[in-house]
PDB file of C-alpha atoms in Angstrom:
ATOM      1  CA  MET A 140      -6.459   3.452 -27.888  1.00 54.00           C
ATOM      2  CA  ASP A 141      -7.771   5.869 -25.283  1.00 63.00           C
ATOM      3  CA  THR A 142      -4.614   7.585 -24.058  1.00 67.00           C
ATOM      4  CA  LYS A 143      -6.501   9.028 -21.072  1.00 65.00           C
ATOM      5  CA  SER A 144      -6.517   5.562 -19.457  1.00 76.00           C
ATOM      6  CA  ILE A 145      -2.745   4.982 -19.669  1.00 88.00           C
ATOM      7  CA  ASN A 146      -0.975   4.597 -16.328  1.00 90.00           C
ATOM      8  CA  LEU A 147       2.701   5.522 -16.141  1.00 94.00           C
ATOM      9  CA  THR A 148       5.325   4.229 -13.750  1.00 95.00           C
ATOM     10  CA  GLU A 149       7.712   6.685 -12.117  1.00 95.00           C
ATOM     11  CA  ALA A 150      10.482   5.721 -14.555  1.00 97.00           C
ATOM     12  CA  GLU A 151       8.130   6.135 -17.524  1.00 97.00           C
ATOM     13  CA  TRP A 152       7.240   9.625 -16.280  1.00 97.00           C
ATOM     14  CA  HIS A 153      10.910  10.618 -16.572  1.00 98.00           C
ATOM     15  CA  VAL A 154      11.046   9.494 -20.207  1.00 98.00           C
ATOM     16  CA  MET A 155       7.747  11.212 -20.976  1.00 98.00           C
ATOM     17  CA  GLU A 156       8.986  14.464 -19.387  1.00 98.00           C
ATOM     18  CA  CYS A 157      11.972  14.324 -21.720  1.00 98.00           C
ATOM     19  CA  LEU A 158       9.655  13.904 -24.724  1.00 98.00           C
ATOM     20  CA  TRP A 159       7.200  16.559 -23.553  1.00 98.00           C
ATOM     21  CA  GLU A 160      10.108  19.013 -23.370  1.00 97.00           C
ATOM     22  CA  LYS A 161      11.183  18.326 -26.960  1.00 97.00           C
ATOM     23  CA  ALA A 162       9.819  16.028 -29.631  1.00 96.00           C
ATOM     24  CA  PRO A 163      10.469  14.229 -31.785  1.00 97.00           C
ATOM     25  CA  GLN A 164      13.768  12.858 -30.529  1.00 97.00           C
ATOM     26  CA  SER A 165      15.916   9.978 -31.670  1.00 97.00           C
ATOM     27  CA  GLY A 166      16.552   7.041 -29.386  1.00 96.00           C
ATOM     28  CA  ARG A 167      20.127   8.244 -28.968  1.00 96.00           C
ATOM     29  CA  GLU A 168      19.003  11.727 -27.896  1.00 97.00           C
ATOM     30  CA  ILE A 169      16.622  10.285 -25.318  1.00 98.00           C
ATOM     31  CA  CYS A 170      19.249   7.814 -24.072  1.00 98.00           C
ATOM     32  CA  ASP A 171      21.774  10.636 -23.703  1.00 98.00           C
ATOM     33  CA  ALA A 172      19.266  12.821 -21.837  1.00 98.00           C
ATOM     34  CA  MET A 173      18.273   9.989 -19.476  1.00 98.00           C
ATOM     35  CA  ALA A 174      21.914   9.098 -18.851  1.00 98.00           C
ATOM     36  CA  GLU A 175      22.591  12.707 -17.877  1.00 98.00           C
ATOM     37  CA  LYS A 176      19.441  13.254 -15.786  1.00 97.00           C
ATOM     38  CA  MET A 177      18.959   9.814 -14.265  1.00 97.00           C
ATOM     39  CA  GLY A 178      22.237   7.949 -14.724  1.00 98.00           C
ATOM     40  CA  TRP A 179      20.463   5.277 -16.767  1.00 98.00           C
ATOM     41  CA  ASN A 180      22.214   3.085 -19.305  1.00 97.00           C
ATOM     42  CA  ARG A 181      21.057   2.819 -22.909  1.00 97.00           C
ATOM     43  CA  SER A 182      19.327  -0.525 -22.348  1.00 98.00           C
ATOM     44  CA  THR A 183      17.139   0.828 -19.543  1.00 98.00           C
ATOM     45  CA  THR A 184      15.970   3.808 -21.599  1.00 98.00           C
ATOM     46  CA  LEU A 185      15.269   1.737 -24.721  1.00 97.00           C
ATOM     47  CA  THR A 186      13.293  -0.784 -22.662  1.00 97.00           C
ATOM     48  CA  LEU A 187      11.175   2.040 -21.250  1.00 98.00           C
ATOM     49  CA  LEU A 188      10.646   3.503 -24.726  1.00 97.00           C
ATOM     50  CA  ARG A 189       9.453   0.095 -26.008  1.00 97.00           C
ATOM     51  CA  ARG A 190       7.123  -0.256 -23.031  1.00 97.00           C
ATOM     52  CA  LEU A 191       5.717   3.252 -23.555  1.00 97.00           C
ATOM     53  CA  GLU A 192       5.225   2.562 -27.247  1.00 97.00           C
ATOM     54  CA  ALA A 193       3.373  -0.693 -26.446  1.00 96.00           C
ATOM     55  CA  LYS A 194       1.106   1.212 -24.038  1.00 95.00           C
ATOM     56  CA  GLY A 195       0.329   3.813 -26.692  1.00 95.00           C
ATOM     57  CA  ALA A 196       1.952   6.644 -24.735  1.00 97.00           C
ATOM     58  CA  VAL A 197       4.736   7.122 -27.297  1.00 97.00           C
ATOM     59  CA  ALA A 198       4.612   7.000 -31.078  1.00 97.00           C
ATOM     60  CA  SER A 199       7.603   6.243 -33.247  1.00 96.00           C
ATOM     61  CA  GLY A 200       8.409   7.566 -36.665  1.00 95.00           C
ATOM     62  CA  SER A 201      11.463   8.259 -38.716  1.00 92.00           C
ATOM     63  CA  GLN A 202      13.533  11.175 -39.877  1.00 89.00           C
ATOM     64  CA  GLY A 203      15.651   9.817 -42.669  1.00 91.00           C
ATOM     65  CA  SER A 204      17.265   6.655 -41.348  1.00 90.00           C
ATOM     66  CA  LEU A 205      16.748   7.616 -37.674  1.00 92.00           C
ATOM     67  CA  LYS A 206      13.905   6.181 -35.638  1.00 94.00           C
ATOM     68  CA  THR A 207      12.292   8.986 -33.659  1.00 97.00           C
ATOM     69  CA  PHE A 208       9.908   9.094 -30.734  1.00 98.00           C
ATOM     70  CA  ALA A 209       7.221  11.582 -29.762  1.00 98.00           C
ATOM     71  CA  PRO A 210       4.600  11.612 -27.034  1.00 98.00           C
ATOM     72  CA  ALA A 211       1.209  10.257 -28.061  1.00 97.00           C
ATOM     73  CA  LEU A 212      -0.053  11.031 -24.581  1.00 94.00           C
ATOM     74  CA  ASN A 213      -0.860  14.596 -23.619  1.00 93.00           C
ATOM     75  CA  ARG A 214       0.872  15.740 -20.420  1.00 94.00           C
ATOM     76  CA  GLU A 215      -2.317  17.211 -19.004  1.00 93.00           C
ATOM     77  CA  ASP A 216      -4.233  13.945 -19.548  1.00 91.00           C
ATOM     78  CA  ALA A 217      -1.459  11.968 -17.860  1.00 93.00           C
ATOM     79  CA  ALA A 218      -1.387  14.359 -14.896  1.00 93.00           C
ATOM     80  CA  LEU A 219      -5.172  14.267 -14.500  1.00 90.00           C
ATOM     81  CA  ARG A 220      -5.182  10.463 -14.576  1.00 90.00           C
ATOM     82  CA  GLU A 221      -2.368  10.274 -12.032  1.00 91.00           C
ATOM     83  CA  THR A 222      -4.106  12.789  -9.767  1.00 91.00           C
ATOM     84  CA  ALA A 223      -7.436  10.951  -9.949  1.00 90.00           C
ATOM     85  CA  ASP A 224      -5.747   7.618  -9.179  1.00 91.00           C
ATOM     86  CA  PHE A 225      -3.845   9.122  -6.241  1.00 90.00           C
ATOM     87  CA  LEU A 226      -6.950  10.817  -4.868  1.00 91.00           C
ATOM     88  CA  GLN A 227      -8.961   7.592  -5.048  1.00 93.00           C
ATOM     89  CA  ARG A 228      -6.208   5.362  -3.682  1.00 93.00           C
ATOM     90  CA  VAL A 229      -5.059   7.555  -0.791  1.00 92.00           C
ATOM     91  CA  TYR A 230      -8.091   9.693   0.111  1.00 92.00           C
ATOM     92  CA  ASN A 231     -10.970   7.508  -1.077  1.00 93.00           C
ATOM     93  CA  GLY A 232     -11.792  10.142  -3.697  1.00 91.00           C
ATOM     94  CA  SER A 233     -12.256  12.975  -1.186  1.00 91.00           C
ATOM     95  CA  VAL A 234     -10.694  16.259  -2.293  1.00 86.00           C
ATOM     96  CA  SER A 235     -11.531  17.926   1.021  1.00 87.00           C
ATOM     97  CA  LEU A 236      -9.798  15.144   2.958  1.00 90.00           C
ATOM     98  CA  MET A 237      -6.702  15.562   0.796  1.00 87.00           C
ATOM     99  CA  VAL A 238      -6.612  19.352   1.185  1.00 84.00           C
ATOM    100  CA  SER A 239      -7.121  18.984   4.925  1.00 86.00           C
ATOM    101  CA  ALA A 240      -4.229  16.522   5.177  1.00 87.00           C
ATOM    102  CA  LEU A 241      -1.939  18.714   3.087  1.00 81.00           C
ATOM    103  CA  THR A 242      -2.648  21.888   5.024  1.00 83.00           C
ATOM    104  CA  LYS A 243      -2.092  20.251   8.425  1.00 85.00           C
ATOM    105  CA  LYS A 244       1.627  19.901   7.685  1.00 79.00           C
ATOM    106  CA  GLN A 245       2.171  22.940   5.504  1.00 82.00           C
ATOM    107  CA  SER A 246       0.458  26.299   5.736  1.00 84.00           C
ATOM    108  CA  LEU A 247      -0.786  27.928   2.562  1.00 83.00           C
ATOM    109  CA  SER A 248       0.399  31.315   1.399  1.00 89.00           C
ATOM    110  CA  ARG A 249      -2.094  34.123   0.881  1.00 91.00           C
ATOM    111  CA  GLU A 250      -1.696  33.659  -2.875  1.00 94.00           C
ATOM    112  CA  GLU A 251      -2.430  29.927  -2.644  1.00 89.00           C
ATOM    113  CA  LEU A 252      -5.514  30.582  -0.528  1.00 87.00           C
ATOM    114  CA  GLU A 253      -6.779  33.114  -3.075  1.00 92.00           C
ATOM    115  CA  GLU A 254      -6.227  30.567  -5.867  1.00 91.00           C
ATOM    116  CA  LEU A 255      -8.211  27.967  -3.920  1.00 86.00           C
ATOM    117  CA  TYR A 256     -11.033  30.434  -3.249  1.00 87.00           C
ATOM    118  CA  ALA A 257     -11.140  31.352  -6.944  1.00 92.00           C
ATOM    119  CA  LEU A 258     -11.221  27.692  -7.940  1.00 86.00           C
ATOM    120  CA  LEU A 259     -14.030  26.968  -5.485  1.00 85.00           C
ATOM    121  CA  ARG A 260     -16.038  29.951  -6.744  1.00 89.00           C
ATOM    122  CA  GLU A 261     -15.547  28.746 -10.324  1.00 90.00           C
ATOM    123  CA  MET A 262     -16.600  25.198  -9.441  1.00 85.00           C
ATOM    124  CA  GLU A 263     -19.623  26.427  -7.519  1.00 87.00           C
ATOM    125  CA  GLY A 264     -21.073  27.789 -10.751  1.00 84.00           C
ATOM    126  CA  LYS A 265     -20.685  24.511 -12.654  1.00 77.00           C
ATOM    127  CA  PRO A 266     -23.407  21.846 -12.797  1.00 71.00           C
ATOM    128  CA  ASP A 267     -22.627  18.535 -11.013  1.00 63.00           C
ATOM    129  CA  GLY A 268     -20.394  16.197 -12.980  1.00 53.00           C
ATOM    130  CA  ASP A 269     -18.611  18.931 -14.950  1.00 51.00           C
ATOM    131  CA  GLY A 270     -15.777  19.517 -12.555  1.00 47.00           C
TER     132      GLY A 270
END
């Protein structure tokens, strides 16, 4: 399965963040972490783990008699997919429209402006379709 096409719900993101921080983890470890961070009960977390496993975002294995879980989806791929979906859905795919909307409500620091300029200069040198 192409993990780059997996969409995650907000709740699934929380479970994935837990696994991206440390993996593999047992179901109990993940349930404990989600109870502490989110206030979720065991059933909620296990349901999300099953859903993520069915999507191909999480892989299960075993350490002795314990079932363990690890991310099968790279965090960067998930973030890029989410960003592309958001950009298309909200700004009709226009990066400039998004940046314009963001900077109308919040000014950018000098450092952020320099980062944007550097990114634009880098992208300017790339052929179309590569970035």
